mmCIF file of C-alpha atoms in Angstrom:
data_model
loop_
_atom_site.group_PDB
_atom_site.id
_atom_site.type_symbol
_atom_site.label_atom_id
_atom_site.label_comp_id
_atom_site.label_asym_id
_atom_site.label_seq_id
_atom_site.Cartn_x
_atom_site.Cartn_y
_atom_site.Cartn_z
ATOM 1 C CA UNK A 62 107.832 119.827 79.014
ATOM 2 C CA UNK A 63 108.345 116.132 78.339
ATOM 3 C CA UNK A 64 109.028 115.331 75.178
ATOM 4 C CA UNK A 65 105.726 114.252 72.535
ATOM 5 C CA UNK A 66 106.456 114.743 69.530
ATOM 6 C CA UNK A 67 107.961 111.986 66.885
ATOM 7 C CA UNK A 68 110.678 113.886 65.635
ATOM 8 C CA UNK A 69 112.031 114.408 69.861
ATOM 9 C CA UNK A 70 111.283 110.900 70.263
ATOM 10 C CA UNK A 71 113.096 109.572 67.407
ATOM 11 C CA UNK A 72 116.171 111.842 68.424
ATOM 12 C CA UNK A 73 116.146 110.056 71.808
ATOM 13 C CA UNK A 74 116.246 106.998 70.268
ATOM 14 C CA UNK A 75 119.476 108.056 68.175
ATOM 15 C CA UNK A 76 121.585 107.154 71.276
ATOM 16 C CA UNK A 77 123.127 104.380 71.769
ATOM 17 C CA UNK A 78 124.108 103.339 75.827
ATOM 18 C CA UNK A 79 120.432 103.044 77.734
ATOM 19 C CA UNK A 80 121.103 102.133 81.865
ATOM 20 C CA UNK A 81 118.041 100.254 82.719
ATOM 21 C CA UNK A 82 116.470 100.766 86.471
ATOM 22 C CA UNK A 83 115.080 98.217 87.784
ATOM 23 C CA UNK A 84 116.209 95.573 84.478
ATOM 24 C CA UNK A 85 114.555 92.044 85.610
ATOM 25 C CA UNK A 86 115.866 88.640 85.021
ATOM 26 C CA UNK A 87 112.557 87.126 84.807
ATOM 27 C CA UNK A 88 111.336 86.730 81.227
ATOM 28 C CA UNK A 89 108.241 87.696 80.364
ATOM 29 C CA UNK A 90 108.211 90.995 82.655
ATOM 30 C CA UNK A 91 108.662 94.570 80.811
ATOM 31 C CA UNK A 92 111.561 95.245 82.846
ATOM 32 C CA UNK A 93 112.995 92.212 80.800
ATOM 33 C CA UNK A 94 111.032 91.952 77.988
ATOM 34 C CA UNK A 95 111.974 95.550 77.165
ATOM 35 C CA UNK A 96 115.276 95.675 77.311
ATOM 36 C CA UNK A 97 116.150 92.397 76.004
ATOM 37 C CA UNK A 98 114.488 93.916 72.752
ATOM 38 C CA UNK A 99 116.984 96.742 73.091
ATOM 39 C CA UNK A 100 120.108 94.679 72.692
ATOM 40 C CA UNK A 101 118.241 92.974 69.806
ATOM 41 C CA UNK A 102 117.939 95.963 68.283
ATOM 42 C CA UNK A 103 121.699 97.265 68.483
ATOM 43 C CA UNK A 104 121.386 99.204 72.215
ATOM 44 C CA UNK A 105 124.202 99.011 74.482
ATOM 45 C CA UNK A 106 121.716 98.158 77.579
ATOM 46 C CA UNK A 107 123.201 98.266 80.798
ATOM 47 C CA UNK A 108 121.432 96.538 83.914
ATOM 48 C CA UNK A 109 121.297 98.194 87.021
ATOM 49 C CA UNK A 110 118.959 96.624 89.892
ATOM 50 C CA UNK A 111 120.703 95.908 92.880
ATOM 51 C CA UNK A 112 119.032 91.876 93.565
ATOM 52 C CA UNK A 113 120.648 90.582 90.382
ATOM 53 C CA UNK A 114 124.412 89.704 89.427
ATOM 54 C CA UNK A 115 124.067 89.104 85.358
ATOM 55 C CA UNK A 116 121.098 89.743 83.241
ATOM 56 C CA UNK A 117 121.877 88.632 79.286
ATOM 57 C CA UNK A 118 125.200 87.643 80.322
ATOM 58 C CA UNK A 119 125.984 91.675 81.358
ATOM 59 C CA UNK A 120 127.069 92.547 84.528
ATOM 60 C CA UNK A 121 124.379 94.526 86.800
ATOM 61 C CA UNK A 122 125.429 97.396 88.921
ATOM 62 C CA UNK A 123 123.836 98.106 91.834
ATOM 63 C CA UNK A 124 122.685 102.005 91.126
ATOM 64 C CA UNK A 125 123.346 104.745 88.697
ATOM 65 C CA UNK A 126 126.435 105.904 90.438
ATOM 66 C CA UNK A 127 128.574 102.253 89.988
ATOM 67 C CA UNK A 128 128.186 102.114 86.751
ATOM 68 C CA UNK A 129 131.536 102.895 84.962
ATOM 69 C CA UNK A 130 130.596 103.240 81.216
ATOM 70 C CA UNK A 131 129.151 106.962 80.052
ATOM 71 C CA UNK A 132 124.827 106.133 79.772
ATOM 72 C CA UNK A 133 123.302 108.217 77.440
ATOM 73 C CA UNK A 134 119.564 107.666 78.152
ATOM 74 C CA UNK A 135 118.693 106.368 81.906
ATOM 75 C CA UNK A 136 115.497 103.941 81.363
ATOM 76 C CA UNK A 137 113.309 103.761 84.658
ATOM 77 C CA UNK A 138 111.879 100.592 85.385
ATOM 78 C CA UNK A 139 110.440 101.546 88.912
ATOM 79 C CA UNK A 140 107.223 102.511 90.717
ATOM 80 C CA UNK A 141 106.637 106.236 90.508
ATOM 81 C CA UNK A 142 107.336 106.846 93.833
ATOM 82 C CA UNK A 143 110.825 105.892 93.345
ATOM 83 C CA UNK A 144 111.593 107.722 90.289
ATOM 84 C CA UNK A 145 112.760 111.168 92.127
ATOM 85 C CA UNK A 146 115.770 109.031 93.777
ATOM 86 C CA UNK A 147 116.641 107.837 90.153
ATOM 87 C CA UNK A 148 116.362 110.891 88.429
ATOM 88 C CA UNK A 149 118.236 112.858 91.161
ATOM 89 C CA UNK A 150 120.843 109.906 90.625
ATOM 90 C CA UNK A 151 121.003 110.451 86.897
ATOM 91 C CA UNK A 152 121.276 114.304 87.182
ATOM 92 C CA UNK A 153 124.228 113.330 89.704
ATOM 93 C CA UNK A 154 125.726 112.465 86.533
ATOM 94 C CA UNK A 155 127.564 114.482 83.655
ATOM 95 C CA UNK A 156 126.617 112.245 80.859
ATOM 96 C CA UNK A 157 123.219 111.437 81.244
ATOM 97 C CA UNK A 158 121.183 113.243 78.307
ATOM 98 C CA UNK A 159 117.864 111.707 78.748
ATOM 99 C CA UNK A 160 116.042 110.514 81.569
ATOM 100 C CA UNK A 161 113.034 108.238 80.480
ATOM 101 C CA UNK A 162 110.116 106.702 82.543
ATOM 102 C CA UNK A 163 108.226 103.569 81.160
ATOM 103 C CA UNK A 164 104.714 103.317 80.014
ATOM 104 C CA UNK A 165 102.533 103.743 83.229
ATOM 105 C CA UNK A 166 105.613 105.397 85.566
ATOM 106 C CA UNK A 167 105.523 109.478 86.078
ATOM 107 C CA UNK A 168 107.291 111.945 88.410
ATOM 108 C CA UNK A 169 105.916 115.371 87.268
ATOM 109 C CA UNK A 170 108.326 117.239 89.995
ATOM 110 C CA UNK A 171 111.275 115.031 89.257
ATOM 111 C CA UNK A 172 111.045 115.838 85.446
ATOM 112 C CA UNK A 173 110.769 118.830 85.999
ATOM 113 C CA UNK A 174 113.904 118.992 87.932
ATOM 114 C CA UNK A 175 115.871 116.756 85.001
ATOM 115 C CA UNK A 176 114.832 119.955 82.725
ATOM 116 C CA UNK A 177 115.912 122.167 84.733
ATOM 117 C CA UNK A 178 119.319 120.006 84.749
ATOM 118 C CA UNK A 179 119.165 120.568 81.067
ATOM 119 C CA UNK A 180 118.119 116.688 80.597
ATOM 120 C CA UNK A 181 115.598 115.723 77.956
ATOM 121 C CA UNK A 182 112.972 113.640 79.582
ATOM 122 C CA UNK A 183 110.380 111.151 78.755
ATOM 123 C CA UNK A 184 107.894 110.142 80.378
ATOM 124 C CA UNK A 185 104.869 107.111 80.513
ATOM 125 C CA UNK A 186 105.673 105.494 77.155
ATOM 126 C CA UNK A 187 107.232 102.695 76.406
ATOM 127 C CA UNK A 188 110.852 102.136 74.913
ATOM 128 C CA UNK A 189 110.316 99.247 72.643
ATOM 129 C CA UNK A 190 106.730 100.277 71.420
ATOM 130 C CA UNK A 191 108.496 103.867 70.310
ATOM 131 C CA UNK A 192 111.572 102.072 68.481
ATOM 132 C CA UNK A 193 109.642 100.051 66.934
ATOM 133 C CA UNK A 194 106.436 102.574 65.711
ATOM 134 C CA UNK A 195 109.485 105.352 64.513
ATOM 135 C CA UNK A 196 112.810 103.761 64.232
ATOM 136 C CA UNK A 197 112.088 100.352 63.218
#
């Protein structure tokens, strides 16, 4: 089961290197807004979306797999229909601990499948709204 509960949700938030899917360079977008509030708030956020070269003066990586640093929490910035690719990416992966889908994205069969990896997962709820409700 995804995770619901505060105390699970403030856990996840306890770590401290979040890959973002799908991160946007356009202000104003979640995919942006989000993550830029991250970094504010003391997150090592690393970009990943294949169109961009530097996103608040980071370097972007192309997918899951270039990325070089360990990622504790994989934040999915994507259409639903593309979160089984990512998730299947991140489970690719030894260090990945929690796989988490933004407010309004779901993969029921690719959660499951991060479970059964022994990943935490959550799903349809939003990074920054979480933070700042229980960690804040």
């Amino acid at each position: 089961m995804p995770v619901d509960s505060a105390d699970e949700l403030e856990t996840v938030l306890e770590y401290e290197t979040i890959a973002v899917v799908g991160c946007s360079s356009t202000p104003g977008k979640a995919a942006h807004d989000v993550p830029k509030y991250l970094l504010e708030h003391g997150y090592d956020v690393i970009p990943v979306n294949p169109y961009a070269d530097e996103i608040f003066g980071r370097e972007v990586y192309d997918s899951l797999a270039d990325v070089a640093e360990e990622i504790d929490v994989v934040c999915i910035f994507r259409p639903s229909d593309e979160v089984g690719d990512i998730v299947d990416a991140a489970i690719e992966r030894d260090d990945v601990k929690v796989v988490w889908t933004q407010q309004g994205i779901r993969d029921d069969e690719a959660a499951a499948r991060a479970e059964s990896a022994g990943r935490t997962v959550v799903q349809d709820r939003c990074m920054k709204v979480q933070h700042r409700r229980l960690a804040a």
